[in-house]
Coordinates of C-alpha atoms in Angstrom, one line a residue:
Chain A
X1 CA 74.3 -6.4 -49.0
X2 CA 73.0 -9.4 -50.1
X3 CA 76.0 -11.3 -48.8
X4 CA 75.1 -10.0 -45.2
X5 CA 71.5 -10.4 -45.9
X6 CA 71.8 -14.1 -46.0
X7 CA 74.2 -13.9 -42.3
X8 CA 70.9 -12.4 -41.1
X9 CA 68.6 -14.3 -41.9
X10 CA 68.3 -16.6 -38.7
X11 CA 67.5 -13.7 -36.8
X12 CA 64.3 -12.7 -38.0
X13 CA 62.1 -12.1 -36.0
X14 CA 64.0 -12.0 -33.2
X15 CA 62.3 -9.0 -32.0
X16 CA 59.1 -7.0 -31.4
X17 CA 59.2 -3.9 -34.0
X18 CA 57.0 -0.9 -32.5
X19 CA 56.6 1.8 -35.3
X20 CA 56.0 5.3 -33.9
X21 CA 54.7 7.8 -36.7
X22 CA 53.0 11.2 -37.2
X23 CA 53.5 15.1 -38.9
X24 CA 56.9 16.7 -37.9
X25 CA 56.6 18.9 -34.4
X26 CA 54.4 16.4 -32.4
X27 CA 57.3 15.0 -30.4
X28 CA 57.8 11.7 -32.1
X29 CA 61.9 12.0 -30.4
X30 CA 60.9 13.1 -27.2
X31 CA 58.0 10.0 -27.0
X32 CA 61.2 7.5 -28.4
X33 CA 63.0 9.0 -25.9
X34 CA 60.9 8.1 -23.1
X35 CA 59.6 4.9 -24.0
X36 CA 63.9 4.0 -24.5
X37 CA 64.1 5.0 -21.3
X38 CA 60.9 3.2 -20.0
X39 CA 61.7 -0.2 -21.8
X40 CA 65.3 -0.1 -20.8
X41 CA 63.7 0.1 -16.7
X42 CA 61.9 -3.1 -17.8
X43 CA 65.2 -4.5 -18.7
X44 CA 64.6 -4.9 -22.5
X45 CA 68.1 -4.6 -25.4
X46 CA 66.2 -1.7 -27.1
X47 CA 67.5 -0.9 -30.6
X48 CA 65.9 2.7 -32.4
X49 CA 65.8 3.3 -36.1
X50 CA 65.0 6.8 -37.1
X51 CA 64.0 7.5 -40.3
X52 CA 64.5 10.4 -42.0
X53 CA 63.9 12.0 -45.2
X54 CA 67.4 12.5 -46.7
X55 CA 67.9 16.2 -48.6
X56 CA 70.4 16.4 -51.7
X57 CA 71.2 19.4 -50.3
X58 CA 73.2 18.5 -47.3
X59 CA 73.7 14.8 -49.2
X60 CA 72.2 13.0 -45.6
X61 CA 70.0 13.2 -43.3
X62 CA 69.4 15.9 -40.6
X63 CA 70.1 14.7 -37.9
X64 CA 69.1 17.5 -35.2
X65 CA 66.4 15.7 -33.9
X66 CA 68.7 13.2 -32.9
X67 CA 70.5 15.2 -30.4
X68 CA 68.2 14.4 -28.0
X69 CA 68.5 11.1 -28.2
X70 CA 72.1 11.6 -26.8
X71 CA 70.6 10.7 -23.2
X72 CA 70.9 6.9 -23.9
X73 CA 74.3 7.1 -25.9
X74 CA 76.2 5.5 -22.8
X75 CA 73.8 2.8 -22.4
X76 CA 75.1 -0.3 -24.2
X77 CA 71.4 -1.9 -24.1
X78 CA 70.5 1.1 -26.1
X79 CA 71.3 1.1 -30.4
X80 CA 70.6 3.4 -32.4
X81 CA 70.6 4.1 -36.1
X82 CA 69.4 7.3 -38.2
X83 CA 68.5 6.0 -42.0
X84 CA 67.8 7.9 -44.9
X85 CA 64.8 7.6 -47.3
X86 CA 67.5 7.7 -50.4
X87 CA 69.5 5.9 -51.7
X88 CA 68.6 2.5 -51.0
X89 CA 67.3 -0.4 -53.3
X90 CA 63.7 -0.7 -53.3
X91 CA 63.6 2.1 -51.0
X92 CA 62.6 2.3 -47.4
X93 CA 59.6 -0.7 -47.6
X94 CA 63.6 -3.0 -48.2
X95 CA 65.9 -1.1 -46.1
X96 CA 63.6 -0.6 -42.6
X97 CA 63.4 -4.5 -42.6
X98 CA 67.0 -5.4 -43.1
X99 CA 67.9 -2.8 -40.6
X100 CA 65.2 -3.9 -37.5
X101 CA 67.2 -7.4 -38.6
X102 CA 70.5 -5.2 -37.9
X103 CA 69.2 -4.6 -34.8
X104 CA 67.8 -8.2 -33.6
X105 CA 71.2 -9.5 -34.9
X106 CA 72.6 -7.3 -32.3
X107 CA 70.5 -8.5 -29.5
X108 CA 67.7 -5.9 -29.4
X109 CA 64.8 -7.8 -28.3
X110 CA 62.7 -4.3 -28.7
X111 CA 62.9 -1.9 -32.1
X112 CA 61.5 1.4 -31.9
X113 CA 60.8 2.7 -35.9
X114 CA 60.5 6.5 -35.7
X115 CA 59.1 7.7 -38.9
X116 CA 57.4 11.1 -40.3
X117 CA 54.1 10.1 -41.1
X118 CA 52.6 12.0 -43.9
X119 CA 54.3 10.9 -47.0
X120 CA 53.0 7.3 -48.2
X121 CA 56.5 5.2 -48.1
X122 CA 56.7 6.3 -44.3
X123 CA 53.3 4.9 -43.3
X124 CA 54.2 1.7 -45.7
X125 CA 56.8 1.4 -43.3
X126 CA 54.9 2.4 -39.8
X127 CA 52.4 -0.7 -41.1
X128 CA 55.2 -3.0 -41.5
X129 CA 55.7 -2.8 -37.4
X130 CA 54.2 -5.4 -34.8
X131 CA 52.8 -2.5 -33.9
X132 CA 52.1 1.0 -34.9
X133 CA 51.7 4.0 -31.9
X134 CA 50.4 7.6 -34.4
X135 CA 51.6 10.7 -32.2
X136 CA 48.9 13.4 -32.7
X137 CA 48.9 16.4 -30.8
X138 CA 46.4 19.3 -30.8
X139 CA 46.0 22.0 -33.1
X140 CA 48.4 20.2 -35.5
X141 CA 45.5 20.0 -38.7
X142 CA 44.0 17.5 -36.0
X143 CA 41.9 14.6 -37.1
X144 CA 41.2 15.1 -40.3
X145 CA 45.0 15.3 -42.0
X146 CA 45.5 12.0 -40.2
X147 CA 42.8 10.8 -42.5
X148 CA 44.5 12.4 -44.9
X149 CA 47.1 11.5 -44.4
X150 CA 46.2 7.6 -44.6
X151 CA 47.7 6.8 -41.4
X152 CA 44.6 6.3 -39.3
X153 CA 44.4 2.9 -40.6
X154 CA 47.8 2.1 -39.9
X155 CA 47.4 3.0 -36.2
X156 CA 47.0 0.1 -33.5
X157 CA 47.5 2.7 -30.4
X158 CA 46.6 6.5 -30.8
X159 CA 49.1 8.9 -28.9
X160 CA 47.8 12.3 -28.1
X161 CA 50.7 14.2 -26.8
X162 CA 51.2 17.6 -25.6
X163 CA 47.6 16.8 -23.7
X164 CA 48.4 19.8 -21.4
X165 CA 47.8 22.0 -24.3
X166 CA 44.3 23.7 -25.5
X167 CA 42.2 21.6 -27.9
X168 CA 43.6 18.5 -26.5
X169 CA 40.2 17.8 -25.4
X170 CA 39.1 18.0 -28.9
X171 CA 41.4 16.3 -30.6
X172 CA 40.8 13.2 -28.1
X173 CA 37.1 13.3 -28.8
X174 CA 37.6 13.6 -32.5
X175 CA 39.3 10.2 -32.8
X176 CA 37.7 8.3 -30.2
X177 CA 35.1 9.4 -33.3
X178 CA 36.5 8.3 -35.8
X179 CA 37.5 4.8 -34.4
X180 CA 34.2 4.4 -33.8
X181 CA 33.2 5.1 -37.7
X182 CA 35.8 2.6 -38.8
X183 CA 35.1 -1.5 -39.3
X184 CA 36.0 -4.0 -37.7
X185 CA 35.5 -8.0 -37.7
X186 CA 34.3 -9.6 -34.8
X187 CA 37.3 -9.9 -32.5
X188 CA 39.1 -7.1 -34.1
X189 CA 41.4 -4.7 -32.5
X190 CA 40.1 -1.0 -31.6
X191 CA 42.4 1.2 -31.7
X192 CA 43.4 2.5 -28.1
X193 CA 43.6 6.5 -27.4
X194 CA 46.0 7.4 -24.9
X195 CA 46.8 10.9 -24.1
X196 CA 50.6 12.0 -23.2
X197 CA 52.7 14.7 -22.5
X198 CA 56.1 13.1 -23.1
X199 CA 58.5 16.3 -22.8
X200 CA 57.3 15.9 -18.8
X201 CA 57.5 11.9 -19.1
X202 CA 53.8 12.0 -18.4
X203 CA 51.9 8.4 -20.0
X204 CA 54.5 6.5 -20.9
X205 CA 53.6 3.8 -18.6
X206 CA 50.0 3.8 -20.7
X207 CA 51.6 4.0 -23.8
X208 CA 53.6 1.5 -22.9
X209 CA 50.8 -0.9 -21.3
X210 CA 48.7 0.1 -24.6
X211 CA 51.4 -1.5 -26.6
X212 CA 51.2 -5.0 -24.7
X213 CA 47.5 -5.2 -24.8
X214 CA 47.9 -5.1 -28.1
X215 CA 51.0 -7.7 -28.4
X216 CA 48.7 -10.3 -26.3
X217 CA 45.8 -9.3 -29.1
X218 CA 48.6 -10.2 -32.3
X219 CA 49.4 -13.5 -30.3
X220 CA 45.8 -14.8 -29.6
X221 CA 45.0 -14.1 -32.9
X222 CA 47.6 -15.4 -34.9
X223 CA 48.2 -11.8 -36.3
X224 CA 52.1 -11.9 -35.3
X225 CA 52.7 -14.4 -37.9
X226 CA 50.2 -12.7 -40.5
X227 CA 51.7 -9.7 -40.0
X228 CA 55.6 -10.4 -40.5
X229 CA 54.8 -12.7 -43.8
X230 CA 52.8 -9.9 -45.0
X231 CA 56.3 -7.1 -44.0
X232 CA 58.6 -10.1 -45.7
X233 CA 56.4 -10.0 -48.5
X234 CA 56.3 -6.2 -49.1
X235 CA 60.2 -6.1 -48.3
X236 CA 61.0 -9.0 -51.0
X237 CA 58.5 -7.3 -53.7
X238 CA 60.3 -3.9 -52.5
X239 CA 63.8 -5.9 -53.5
X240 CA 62.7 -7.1 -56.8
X241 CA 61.1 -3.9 -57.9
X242 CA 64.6 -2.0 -56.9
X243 CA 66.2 -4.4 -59.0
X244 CA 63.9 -3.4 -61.9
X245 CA 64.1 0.5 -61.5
X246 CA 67.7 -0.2 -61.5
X247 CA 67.6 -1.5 -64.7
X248 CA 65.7 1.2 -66.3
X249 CA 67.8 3.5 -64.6
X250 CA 71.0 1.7 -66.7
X251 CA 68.5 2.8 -69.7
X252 CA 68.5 6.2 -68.4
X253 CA 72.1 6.8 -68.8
X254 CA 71.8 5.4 -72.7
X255 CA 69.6 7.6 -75.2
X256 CA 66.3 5.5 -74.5
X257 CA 64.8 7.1 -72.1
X258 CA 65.9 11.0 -73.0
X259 CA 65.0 10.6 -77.0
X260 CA 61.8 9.0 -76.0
X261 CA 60.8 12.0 -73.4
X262 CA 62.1 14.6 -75.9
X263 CA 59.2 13.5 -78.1
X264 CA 56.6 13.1 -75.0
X265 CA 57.6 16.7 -74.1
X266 CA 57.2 17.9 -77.7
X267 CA 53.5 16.1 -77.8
X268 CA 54.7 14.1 -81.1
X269 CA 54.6 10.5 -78.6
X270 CA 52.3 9.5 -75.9
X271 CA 53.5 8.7 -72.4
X272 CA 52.3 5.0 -72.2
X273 CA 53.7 4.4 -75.8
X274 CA 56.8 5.3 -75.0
X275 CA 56.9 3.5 -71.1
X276 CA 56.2 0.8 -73.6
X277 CA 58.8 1.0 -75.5
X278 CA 60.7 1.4 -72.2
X279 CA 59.9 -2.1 -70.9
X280 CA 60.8 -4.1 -74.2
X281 CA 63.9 -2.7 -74.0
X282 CA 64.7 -4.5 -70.7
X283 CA 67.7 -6.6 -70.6
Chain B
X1 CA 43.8 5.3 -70.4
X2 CA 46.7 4.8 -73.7
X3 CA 44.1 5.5 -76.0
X4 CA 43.1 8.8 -74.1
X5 CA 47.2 9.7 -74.1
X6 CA 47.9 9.3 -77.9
X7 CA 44.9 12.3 -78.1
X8 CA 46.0 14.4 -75.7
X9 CA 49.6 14.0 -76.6
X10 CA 50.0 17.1 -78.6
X11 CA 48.4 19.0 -76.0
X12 CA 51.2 18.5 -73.9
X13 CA 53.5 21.7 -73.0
X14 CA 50.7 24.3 -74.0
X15 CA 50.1 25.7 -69.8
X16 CA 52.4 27.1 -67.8
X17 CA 52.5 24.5 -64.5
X18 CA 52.9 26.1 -61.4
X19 CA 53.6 23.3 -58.0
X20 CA 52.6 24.4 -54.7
X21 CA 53.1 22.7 -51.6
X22 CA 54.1 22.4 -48.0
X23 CA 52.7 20.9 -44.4
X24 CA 49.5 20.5 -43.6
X25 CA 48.3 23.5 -41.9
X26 CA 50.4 26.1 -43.8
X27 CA 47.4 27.3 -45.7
X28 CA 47.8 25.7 -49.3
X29 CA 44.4 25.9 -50.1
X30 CA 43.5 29.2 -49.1
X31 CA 47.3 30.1 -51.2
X32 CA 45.6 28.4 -54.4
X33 CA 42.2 30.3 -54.1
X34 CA 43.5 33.9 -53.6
X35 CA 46.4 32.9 -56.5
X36 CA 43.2 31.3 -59.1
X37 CA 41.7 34.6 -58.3
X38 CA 44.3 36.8 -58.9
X39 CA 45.3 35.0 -62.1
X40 CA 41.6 35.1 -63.7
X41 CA 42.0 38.5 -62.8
X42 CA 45.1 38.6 -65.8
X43 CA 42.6 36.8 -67.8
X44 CA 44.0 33.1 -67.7
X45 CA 42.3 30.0 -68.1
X46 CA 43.0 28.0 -64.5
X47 CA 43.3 25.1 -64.1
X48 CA 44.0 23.4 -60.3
X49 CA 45.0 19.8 -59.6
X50 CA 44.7 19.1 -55.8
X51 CA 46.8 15.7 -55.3
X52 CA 45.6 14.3 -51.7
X53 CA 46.1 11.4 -50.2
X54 CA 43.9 9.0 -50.5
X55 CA 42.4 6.9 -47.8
X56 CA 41.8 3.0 -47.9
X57 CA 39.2 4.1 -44.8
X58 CA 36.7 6.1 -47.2
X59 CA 38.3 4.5 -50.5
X60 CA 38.8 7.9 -51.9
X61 CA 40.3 11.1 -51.4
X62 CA 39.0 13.4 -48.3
X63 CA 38.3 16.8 -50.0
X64 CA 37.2 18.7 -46.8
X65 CA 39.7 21.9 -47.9
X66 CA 38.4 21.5 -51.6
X67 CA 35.2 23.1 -50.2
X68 CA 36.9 26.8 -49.5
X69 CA 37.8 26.6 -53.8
X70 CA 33.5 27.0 -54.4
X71 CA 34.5 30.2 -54.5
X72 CA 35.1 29.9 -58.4
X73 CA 33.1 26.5 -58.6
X74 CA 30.8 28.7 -61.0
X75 CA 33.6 30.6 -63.2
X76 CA 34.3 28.4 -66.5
X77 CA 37.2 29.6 -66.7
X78 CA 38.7 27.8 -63.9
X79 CA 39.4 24.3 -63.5
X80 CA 39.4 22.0 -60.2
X81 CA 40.1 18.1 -60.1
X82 CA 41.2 16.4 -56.9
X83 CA 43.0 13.7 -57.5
X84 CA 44.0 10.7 -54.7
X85 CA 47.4 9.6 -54.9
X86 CA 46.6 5.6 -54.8
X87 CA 44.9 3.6 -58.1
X88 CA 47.1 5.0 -60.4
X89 CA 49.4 3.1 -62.4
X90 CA 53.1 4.5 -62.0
X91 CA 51.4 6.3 -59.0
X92 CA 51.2 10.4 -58.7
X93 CA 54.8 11.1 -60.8
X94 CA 52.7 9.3 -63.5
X95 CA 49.1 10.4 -63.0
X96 CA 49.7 13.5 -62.4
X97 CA 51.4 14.9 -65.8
X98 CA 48.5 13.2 -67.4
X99 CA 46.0 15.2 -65.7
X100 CA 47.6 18.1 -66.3
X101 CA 47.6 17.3 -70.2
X102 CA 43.8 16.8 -69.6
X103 CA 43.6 20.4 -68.2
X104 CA 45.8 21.8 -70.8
X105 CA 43.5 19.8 -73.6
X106 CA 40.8 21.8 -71.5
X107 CA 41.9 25.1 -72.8
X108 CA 43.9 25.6 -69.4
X109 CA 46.8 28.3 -70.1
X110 CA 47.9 28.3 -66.4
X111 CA 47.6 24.8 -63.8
X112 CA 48.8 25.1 -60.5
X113 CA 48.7 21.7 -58.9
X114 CA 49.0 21.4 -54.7
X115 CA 50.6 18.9 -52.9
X116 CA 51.1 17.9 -49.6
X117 CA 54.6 18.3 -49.6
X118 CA 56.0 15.9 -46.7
X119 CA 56.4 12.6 -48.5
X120 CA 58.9 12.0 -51.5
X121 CA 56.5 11.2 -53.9
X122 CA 54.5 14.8 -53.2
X123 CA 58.0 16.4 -53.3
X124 CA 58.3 14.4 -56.7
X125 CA 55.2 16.1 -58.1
X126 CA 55.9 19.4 -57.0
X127 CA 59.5 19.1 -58.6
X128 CA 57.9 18.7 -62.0
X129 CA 56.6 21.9 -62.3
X130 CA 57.9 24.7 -64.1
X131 CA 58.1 26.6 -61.0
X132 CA 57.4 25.4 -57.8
X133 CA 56.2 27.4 -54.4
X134 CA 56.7 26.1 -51.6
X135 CA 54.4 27.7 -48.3
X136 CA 55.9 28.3 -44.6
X137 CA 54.5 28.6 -41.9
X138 CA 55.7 30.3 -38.6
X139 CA 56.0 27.8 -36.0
X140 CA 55.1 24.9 -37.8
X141 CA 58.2 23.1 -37.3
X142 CA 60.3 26.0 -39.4
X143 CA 63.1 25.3 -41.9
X144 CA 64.3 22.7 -40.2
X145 CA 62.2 20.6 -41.1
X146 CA 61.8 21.9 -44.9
X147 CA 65.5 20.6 -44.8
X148 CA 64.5 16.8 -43.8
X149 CA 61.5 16.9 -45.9
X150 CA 63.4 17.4 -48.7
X151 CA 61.4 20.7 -50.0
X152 CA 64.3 23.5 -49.6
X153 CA 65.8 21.8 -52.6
X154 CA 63.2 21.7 -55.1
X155 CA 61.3 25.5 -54.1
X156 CA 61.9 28.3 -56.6
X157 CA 59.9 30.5 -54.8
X158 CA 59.0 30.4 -50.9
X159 CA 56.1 31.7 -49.4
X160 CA 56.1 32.6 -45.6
X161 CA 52.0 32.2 -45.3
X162 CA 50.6 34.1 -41.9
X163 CA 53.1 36.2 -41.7
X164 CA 51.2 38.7 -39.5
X165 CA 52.2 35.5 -37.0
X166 CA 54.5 36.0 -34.5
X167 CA 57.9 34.0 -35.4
X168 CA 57.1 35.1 -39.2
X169 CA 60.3 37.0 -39.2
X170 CA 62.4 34.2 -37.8
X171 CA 61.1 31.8 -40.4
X172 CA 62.0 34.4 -42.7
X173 CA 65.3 34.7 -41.8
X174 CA 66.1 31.1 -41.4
X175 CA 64.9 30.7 -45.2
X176 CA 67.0 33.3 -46.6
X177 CA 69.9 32.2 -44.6
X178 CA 69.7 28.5 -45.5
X179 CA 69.3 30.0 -49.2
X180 CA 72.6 31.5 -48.8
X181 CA 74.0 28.4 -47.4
X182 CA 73.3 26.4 -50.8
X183 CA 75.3 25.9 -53.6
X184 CA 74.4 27.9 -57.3
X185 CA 75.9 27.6 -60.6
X186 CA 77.0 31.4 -62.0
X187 CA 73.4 32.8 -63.5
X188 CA 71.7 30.1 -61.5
X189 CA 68.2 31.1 -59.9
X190 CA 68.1 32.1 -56.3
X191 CA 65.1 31.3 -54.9
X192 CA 62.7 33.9 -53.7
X193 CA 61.6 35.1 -50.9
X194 CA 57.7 36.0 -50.3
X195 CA 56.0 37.2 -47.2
X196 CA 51.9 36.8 -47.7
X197 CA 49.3 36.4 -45.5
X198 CA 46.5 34.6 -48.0
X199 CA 43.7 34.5 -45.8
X200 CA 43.7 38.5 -46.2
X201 CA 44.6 38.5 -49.7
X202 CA 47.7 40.1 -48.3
X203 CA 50.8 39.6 -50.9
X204 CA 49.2 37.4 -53.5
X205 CA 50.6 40.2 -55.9
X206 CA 54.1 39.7 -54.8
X207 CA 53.9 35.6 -55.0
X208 CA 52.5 36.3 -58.7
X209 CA 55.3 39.0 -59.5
X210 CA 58.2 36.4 -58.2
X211 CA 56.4 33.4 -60.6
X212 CA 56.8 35.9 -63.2
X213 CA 60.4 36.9 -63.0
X214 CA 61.0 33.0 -62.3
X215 CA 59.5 32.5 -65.7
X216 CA 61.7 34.6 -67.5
X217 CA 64.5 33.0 -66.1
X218 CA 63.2 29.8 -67.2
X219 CA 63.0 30.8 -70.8
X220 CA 66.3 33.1 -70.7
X221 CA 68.3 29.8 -69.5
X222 CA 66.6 27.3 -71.8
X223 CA 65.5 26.2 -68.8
X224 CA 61.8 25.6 -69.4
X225 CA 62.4 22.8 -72.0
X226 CA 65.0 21.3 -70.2
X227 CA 62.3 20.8 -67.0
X228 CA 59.7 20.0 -69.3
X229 CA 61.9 16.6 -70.7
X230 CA 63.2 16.1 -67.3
X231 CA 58.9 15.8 -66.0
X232 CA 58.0 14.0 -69.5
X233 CA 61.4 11.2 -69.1
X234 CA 60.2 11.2 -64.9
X235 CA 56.6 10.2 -66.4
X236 CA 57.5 7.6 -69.1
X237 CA 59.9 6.0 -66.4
X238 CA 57.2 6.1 -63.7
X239 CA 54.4 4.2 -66.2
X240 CA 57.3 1.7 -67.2
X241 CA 57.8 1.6 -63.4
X242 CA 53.8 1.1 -63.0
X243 CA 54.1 -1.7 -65.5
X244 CA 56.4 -4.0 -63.8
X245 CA 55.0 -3.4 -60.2
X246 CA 51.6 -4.7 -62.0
X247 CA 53.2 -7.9 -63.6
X248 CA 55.2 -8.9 -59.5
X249 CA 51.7 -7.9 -58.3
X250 CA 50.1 -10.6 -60.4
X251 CA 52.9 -12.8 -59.0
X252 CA 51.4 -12.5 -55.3
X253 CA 47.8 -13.7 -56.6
X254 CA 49.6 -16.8 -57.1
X255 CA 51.8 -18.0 -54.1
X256 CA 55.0 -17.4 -55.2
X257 CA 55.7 -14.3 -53.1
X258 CA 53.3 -15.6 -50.3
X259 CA 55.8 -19.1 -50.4
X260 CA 59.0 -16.8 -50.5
X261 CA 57.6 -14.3 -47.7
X262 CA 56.8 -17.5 -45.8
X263 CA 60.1 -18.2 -45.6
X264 CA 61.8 -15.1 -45.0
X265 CA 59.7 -14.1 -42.3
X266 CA 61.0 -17.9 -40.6
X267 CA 64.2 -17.0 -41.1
X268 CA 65.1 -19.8 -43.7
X269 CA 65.7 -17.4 -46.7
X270 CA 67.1 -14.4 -47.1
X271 CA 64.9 -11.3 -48.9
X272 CA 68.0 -10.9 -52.0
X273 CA 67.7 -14.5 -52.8
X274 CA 63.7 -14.2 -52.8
X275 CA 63.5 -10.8 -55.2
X276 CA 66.1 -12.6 -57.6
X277 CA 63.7 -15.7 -57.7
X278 CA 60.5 -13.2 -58.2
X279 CA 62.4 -11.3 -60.8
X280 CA 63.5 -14.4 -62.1
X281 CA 59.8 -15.3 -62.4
X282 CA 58.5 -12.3 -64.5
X283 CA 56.4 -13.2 -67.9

């Protein structure tokens, strides 16, 4: 990895990164799908990562979700890779990056990063995009669980899909809300609120123009630049934190760690004491 | 916070800990509730840890569904602390142990502690209890998505929640068949089943009776020890964790990561050589 790491390099940044997030069943695949479909009419190389949780139980990710994405399989402008949340060094805060630079090595001048957005290391790596689209839709815990959830502060362009559906209405107002609660310098970006019903191909074109308004905002204000050395510096601290956890995991596998939790679990040591004792026995 | 540890230390192991969790929506609060009622009804002292997310918006955590639990905000003999998942060192597989010892210093003989149970580090929590529930839905995205959330693996009891619903019985179903699907050891625990409908009170008896026979199991297999060191070596590992994110995080108030993430982000160094250099760096 590190070998192909450094053969990457050069093409950072080679691409705009779009994250698209939010709870399971509010059609983040059928939205992907779409805006594939609409960036590809624009003529863009568009490359999709999907990430998904990865379950010991099947030993990879699920990939059903995927199925749908089968419509741009044929198209050579079209890549696309599924990622688990396991298994990688430092996680998904250093895999998404290397992967997006998988992608703009390939040519992908556009990368879609579809991730569920409730757990915290999925909206660490929504905020790592250029931009960052939060599908909502209504009657899905609404408003509130995207507070919650921590991912209305993440969001640069609000999706309200399924806006055919009752409460839609409500669900709109209830953000346009809490946008307006939120602060923001002078010259900041408000989040945008588009509504969508994606499974009928209805609003792409505004989620779409919503997503350029805001990639002229990131240019005028320098926030591009701010925003990919902030990702490289949450992927390189991702890295080196891997490396570490590796290294106590090499403890694991030794008596350390077990002799020191058999005596936190019988109440005889406390828990810091022993994380201690932990640490000063790193190589 | 260590000082506080060494006390509570041989408090540790005296309460039975009992995870719940599951999507937004699925009616984890009202679960808790009904199951603190039902419990002080056996007598037990309750203790409940709600873990939400917390929310750099409002700087704390939102406890809108905390207000249904003022049902028993006047019983001492129950219990509630919210907790926020950010701010803590070693984060919630850390913090959240701790707080239980605080409960279980508290006299607590029973803490059931509710998660969110989307992201990994929720699913972490929940696997640390002694036995964890984890609450369905009908409709709400189904076992499929238990699957990529990684919850089917870690639940030794499911709950289907609304099960007067239609689609209860096919949520059912697809439980008990992906049940049958996994692998068990000979005398290994097959997870339960449980149909309830909470906001009725309706099978709150049968979630308590299937905690109960998971208990026995637990002690029959040596079981319950072998959890307990698994959650205590989890929590020494995470603090240790804790500890070395703090010491790189005092790297980035100087400019060693903002130099490195400078030049990763330009394309002139590659994010393996940076960790080693930050690693390299550590006091």
């Amino acid at each position: 990895m590190p070998a192909i790491a450094a053969a990457l390099a050069p093409h950072t940044g080679a691409a705009q990164v779009i994250g698209l997030t939010g709870s399971p069943g509010v059609g983040k695949s059928t939205t992907t799908n779409e805006l594939v479909r609409a960036l590809r009419a624009r003529g863009h190389r568009v490359g999709v990562l999907a990430v998904d949780p990865s379950s010991p139980f099947t030993g990879g990710a699920i990939l059903g979700d995927r199925v749908r994405m089968q419509d741009h399989a044929t198209d050579s402008g079209v890549y696309i890779r599924s990622m688990s949340s396991r298994g990688h060094l430092g996680g998904l805060a250093a895999a998404t990056p290397q992967a997006v630079r998988v992608l703009e090595g390939a040519g992908c001048d556009v990368v879609l990063v579809e991730t569920v957005g409730v757990g915290q290391a999925e909206v660490e790596v929504a905020s790592l995009a250029d931009t960052t689209l939060v599908l909502l839709a209504p009657g899905m815990g609404d408003a509130i669980q995207a507070v919650k959830a921590g991912i209305l502060e993440i969001a640069d362009v609000f999706v309200v899909n399924k806006a055919d559906r009752d409460g839609a209405d409500a669900t709109y107002r209830d953000i346009q809300g809490m946008i307006g609660l939120g602060e923001r310098a002078p010259g900041g970006w408000r989040p945008q609120v588009v509504r969508a019903v994606a499974v009928r191909g209805e609003g792409i074109d505004d989620i779409v123009a919503a997503i350029d308004k805001h990639r002229g905002w990131l240019v005028e204000h320098g926030e591009l630049r701010r925003r990919r050395e902030a990702r490289a510096a949450a992927e390189v601290e991702a890295i080196a934190l891997g490396t570490l956890r590796d290294q106590i995991g090499s403890l694991r596998n030794g008596t350390a760690l077990s002799d020191l939790a058999a005596r936190v679990a019988a109440g005889t040591l406390d828990p810091y004491t022993a994380a201690a004792q932990l640490v000063a026995n790193l190589p």
